[in-house]
Amino acid sequence: MKSTRHLETLAIHAGRVGDPSFGSLSTPIHQTSTYVFDNVAQGASRFAGESEGFIYSRLGNPTVRELEQRVAALEGAEDGIAFASGMGAVAAVIFGHLQQGDHLITSKALYGCTFALFTEDLARFGIEVSFLPEVNANTVAAELRPNTRMIYLETPINPTLEVIELAPIMALAKQHDVLSVVDNTFMTPVLQRPIELGADLVLHSATKYLNGHGDVIAGIVCGSAEAVTNLRGGPLKTMGAALGPMDAWLIIRGLKTLPVRVERHQSNTEHVAQWLRQHSQVGNIYWPGFKEHPGHSLIGTQMAGPGALIAFELNGGYDAAVAMMNAVKLCRLAVSLGDAETLIQHPASMTHATYSPEELAEAGISPGLIRLSVGLEHHEDIVADLAQALAQAQQETLAARPSAA
Ligand code: LCS
């Protein structure tokens, strides 16, 4: 899938399966569960992997195939494979590669359901996991064991927005024959291409920026042709989290504008982040675009930009945060991210409710942390809504305070 074309072009044209019958510009939605064979020999040879051609839509579908090939091209990977959700993709990578007795290294802060998979499910299957509070080549090297099989990273991390320097860790993984996996959901291939930094596999919740319109749940994994073939013949076939063609088509449509959307998401975020930072009610604020952010120096090398997620705390703590989130009008109080709508949510009780209070503290997710996914509305309208929500929160906090008398 490697191509020298620009990302904007690949997002529209790469990996086209198209419509050989009528030449429609838009790829047809192949809403079919199965495919008719010419004869038994043809069916048998497809099952044996001896000839090309679709068999059954759990194993592959032309519309889904176009999506897979397009995202692989964007990520600079040989091939891609779609799943019914981001968690379907994460689970396929884990169960497709790890077995009883293996060891996995990851970070303490992670998307909440990935954390739940790693803590609750992997323990049941006898797979050990090390959750590092700080991830760099030194802390990973110190944690390597003879049975370490995988390093699994998100960067920036959901929801803390810590940035992990990938290249040295990917090199370490190669040196020790450990599979490296990067969840690139927050950055998209527009801002970061982990395969080029040495990752073996890159995965996405395609529910987010790749689709971008808040109407699909999907996941995708990209990597070598061999790795993708193994996932198709393994977890996709036997666990079955296959993406439907209608959902694939919606993401194909969304992808056409991915580079344009990411650019606007980011320029809006620049305005919103700078405004929030100077606000008297805002305390700690995390966004890799700030010069003081520890990950800022990787912009221009590892990442082309800081992305469009901001995490922040209010000086009034948890109560003020709840009051603010309840008061938004234009922004929507909802989990997910990467949509046209600005979304605000409370990690401790929502996306990361899978963490115990102690685990939240260890992961640096404070009870009052707010996560904002800056959308595509005009930045002045987003700021105006946040301003009125903060004013409302201030009023409520003052009213709740016992009087001095
Ligand atoms: N990886 C990351 C980094 C995510 O943020 C999510 C979902 C997933 C994987 C799983 O993808 P899904 O199965 O939902 O497609 N993150 C969510 C979030 O932060 N808010 O709502 C869902």
Short mmCIF file of C-alpha atoms in Angstrom, two decimals, residues 45-222:
data_model
loop_
_atom_site.label_atom_id
_atom_site.label_comp_id
_atom_site.label_asym_id
_atom_site.label_seq_id
_atom_site.Cartn_x
_atom_site.Cartn_y
_atom_site.Cartn_z
CA SER A 45 -9.67 -22.84 -3.59
CA ARG A 46 -10.84 -19.60 -1.95
CA PHE A 47 -11.19 -21.39 1.38
CA ALA A 48 -7.74 -22.87 0.93
CA GLY A 49 -6.33 -19.39 0.25
CA GLU A 50 -5.20 -20.50 -3.19
CA SER A 51 -7.26 -17.96 -5.14
CA GLU A 52 -8.49 -14.42 -4.64
CA GLY A 53 -12.14 -13.65 -4.08
CA PHE A 54 -14.64 -13.07 -1.34
CA ILE A 55 -16.22 -15.95 0.58
CA TYR A 56 -18.37 -14.63 3.41
CA SER A 57 -18.59 -11.12 4.84
CA ARG A 58 -17.23 -11.97 8.29
CA LEU A 59 -13.95 -12.77 6.52
CA GLY A 60 -14.00 -9.91 4.05
CA ASN A 61 -16.29 -7.63 2.05
CA PRO A 62 -15.44 -5.36 -0.93
CA THR A 63 -16.66 -2.15 0.76
CA VAL A 64 -14.86 -2.99 3.98
CA ARG A 65 -11.78 -3.90 1.92
CA GLU A 66 -11.63 -0.44 0.41
CA LEU A 67 -11.66 1.08 3.91
CA GLU A 68 -8.92 -1.29 5.07
CA GLN A 69 -6.69 -0.53 2.09
CA ARG A 70 -7.25 3.21 2.40
CA VAL A 71 -6.38 3.45 6.09
CA ALA A 72 -3.34 1.21 5.53
CA ALA A 73 -2.15 3.62 2.84
CA LEU A 74 -2.64 6.57 5.20
CA GLU A 75 -0.66 4.81 7.92
CA GLY A 76 2.11 3.77 5.52
CA ALA A 77 1.36 0.12 6.30
CA GLU A 78 1.25 -2.86 3.93
CA ASP A 79 -2.28 -3.80 4.86
CA GLY A 80 -5.20 -3.16 7.22
CA ILE A 81 -8.09 -5.04 8.76
CA ALA A 82 -11.35 -3.57 10.05
CA PHE A 83 -13.29 -4.59 13.16
CA ALA A 84 -16.73 -3.86 14.55
CA SER A 85 -15.31 -1.48 17.17
CA GLY A 86 -12.06 -0.08 18.45
CA MET A 87 -12.25 -2.56 21.30
CA GLY A 88 -12.78 -5.33 18.73
CA ALA A 89 -9.48 -4.22 17.17
CA VAL A 90 -7.68 -4.07 20.53
CA ALA A 91 -9.00 -7.48 21.58
CA ALA A 92 -8.06 -9.04 18.22
CA VAL A 93 -4.49 -7.78 18.51
CA ILE A 94 -4.21 -9.07 22.07
CA PHE A 95 -5.82 -12.47 21.57
CA GLY A 96 -4.24 -12.89 18.15
CA HIS A 97 -0.74 -12.49 19.54
CA LEU A 98 -0.61 -13.40 23.22
CA GLN A 99 -1.02 -16.65 25.04
CA GLN A 100 -0.95 -17.99 28.55
CA GLY A 101 2.33 -17.18 30.30
CA ASP A 102 3.12 -14.14 28.14
CA HIS A 103 3.90 -10.69 29.50
CA LEU A 104 2.65 -7.33 28.20
CA ILE A 105 4.04 -3.86 28.99
CA THR A 106 1.79 -0.81 28.84
CA SER A 107 1.07 2.49 30.60
CA LYS A 108 -0.94 3.00 33.77
CA ALA A 109 -3.23 5.49 32.07
CA LEU A 110 -5.06 4.08 29.05
CA TYR A 111 -8.53 4.24 27.53
CA GLY A 112 -10.74 2.77 30.30
CA CYS A 113 -12.01 -0.30 28.41
CA THR A 114 -8.51 -1.19 27.20
CA PHE A 115 -7.46 -0.99 30.85
CA ALA A 116 -10.39 -3.26 31.79
CA LEU A 117 -9.38 -5.79 29.11
CA PHE A 118 -5.80 -5.76 30.38
CA THR A 119 -6.69 -6.01 34.08
CA GLU A 120 -9.82 -8.18 34.15
CA ASP A 121 -9.61 -10.39 31.07
CA LEU A 122 -5.89 -10.98 30.63
CA ALA A 123 -5.52 -12.10 34.25
CA ARG A 124 -8.13 -14.82 33.55
CA PHE A 125 -6.06 -16.05 30.63
CA GLY A 126 -2.80 -16.12 32.60
CA ILE A 127 -1.20 -13.16 30.80
CA GLU A 128 0.85 -10.82 32.99
CA VAL A 129 0.67 -7.07 32.47
CA SER A 130 3.04 -4.36 33.72
CA PHE A 131 1.39 -0.94 33.93
CA LEU A 132 4.11 1.72 33.94
CA PRO A 133 3.34 5.08 35.57
CA GLU A 134 5.91 6.65 33.29
CA VAL A 135 6.77 5.19 29.89
CA ASN A 136 10.12 5.78 28.24
CA ALA A 137 12.88 3.56 26.83
CA ASN A 138 14.49 3.25 30.30
CA THR A 139 11.35 2.27 32.21
CA VAL A 140 10.37 -0.18 29.45
CA ALA A 141 13.88 -1.70 29.32
CA ALA A 142 13.80 -2.19 33.10
CA GLU A 143 10.49 -4.05 32.81
CA LEU A 144 11.45 -6.44 29.98
CA ARG A 145 11.28 -10.10 30.97
CA PRO A 146 12.10 -13.30 29.05
CA ASN A 147 8.34 -13.78 28.48
CA THR A 148 7.61 -10.20 27.36
CA ARG A 149 5.78 -10.48 24.03
CA MET A 150 4.15 -7.09 23.50
CA ILE A 151 4.49 -3.38 24.24
CA TYR A 152 1.14 -1.61 23.87
CA LEU A 153 1.03 2.20 23.91
CA GLU A 154 -1.34 5.10 23.41
CA THR A 155 0.15 8.51 22.69
CA PRO A 156 -1.10 11.03 23.61
CA ILE A 157 -2.67 8.98 26.39
CA ASN A 158 -6.43 9.02 26.92
CA PRO A 159 -7.29 11.12 28.97
CA THR A 160 -4.12 12.56 30.53
CA LEU A 161 -2.60 13.64 27.18
CA GLU A 162 0.87 12.52 28.26
CA VAL A 163 3.06 11.99 25.20
CA ILE A 164 5.30 8.94 24.86
CA GLU A 165 8.40 9.11 22.69
CA LEU A 166 7.87 6.15 20.40
CA ALA A 167 11.03 5.66 18.30
CA PRO A 168 13.43 4.56 21.11
CA ILE A 169 10.81 2.19 22.55
CA MET A 170 10.01 0.74 19.12
CA ALA A 171 13.75 0.17 18.56
CA LEU A 172 14.04 -1.55 21.93
CA ALA A 173 11.08 -3.76 21.06
CA LYS A 174 12.69 -4.79 17.75
CA GLN A 175 15.98 -5.53 19.47
CA HIS A 176 14.21 -7.86 21.92
CA ASP A 177 11.83 -9.38 19.38
CA VAL A 178 8.81 -7.94 21.19
CA LEU A 179 5.74 -6.87 19.19
CA SER A 180 5.04 -3.13 19.42
CA VAL A 181 1.49 -1.85 19.11
CA VAL A 182 0.43 1.81 19.05
CA ASP A 183 -3.12 3.07 19.43
CA ASN A 184 -3.13 6.11 17.12
CA THR A 185 -6.74 7.15 17.74
CA PHE A 186 -5.97 10.58 19.22
CA MET A 187 -3.51 11.63 16.49
CA THR A 188 -4.78 9.98 13.29
CA PRO A 189 -2.27 9.30 10.48
CA VAL A 190 -2.50 13.00 9.62
CA LEU A 191 -0.50 13.87 12.74
CA GLN A 192 1.44 10.70 13.54
CA ARG A 193 2.44 7.54 11.67
CA PRO A 194 3.75 5.00 14.19
CA ILE A 195 4.73 2.42 11.53
CA GLU A 196 7.29 4.92 10.20
CA LEU A 197 8.59 5.23 13.78
CA GLY A 198 9.14 1.47 13.97
CA ALA A 199 5.82 0.16 15.35
CA ASP A 200 4.74 -3.30 14.21
CA LEU A 201 1.01 -2.62 14.45
CA VAL A 202 -1.03 0.55 14.64
CA LEU A 203 -4.68 0.54 15.61
CA HIS A 204 -7.59 2.94 15.79
CA SER A 205 -10.96 3.40 17.23
CA ALA A 206 -12.29 4.43 13.79
CA THR A 207 -15.36 5.61 15.70
CA LYS A 208 -13.43 8.84 16.30
CA TYR A 209 -11.61 11.11 13.83
CA LEU A 210 -11.34 8.58 10.97
CA ASN A 211 -15.11 8.59 10.64
CA GLY A 212 -15.50 11.98 12.26
CA HIS A 213 -19.27 12.28 12.23
CA GLY A 214 -20.36 10.50 15.38
CA ASP A 215 -22.49 7.90 13.63
CA VAL A 216 -20.40 4.70 13.54
CA ILE A 217 -18.60 2.35 15.93
CA ALA A 218 -15.56 0.74 14.26
CA GLY A 219 -11.93 -0.24 14.66
CA ILE A 220 -8.99 -0.91 12.38
CA VAL A 221 -5.53 -2.45 12.67
CA CYS A 222 -2.69 -1.82 10.20
#
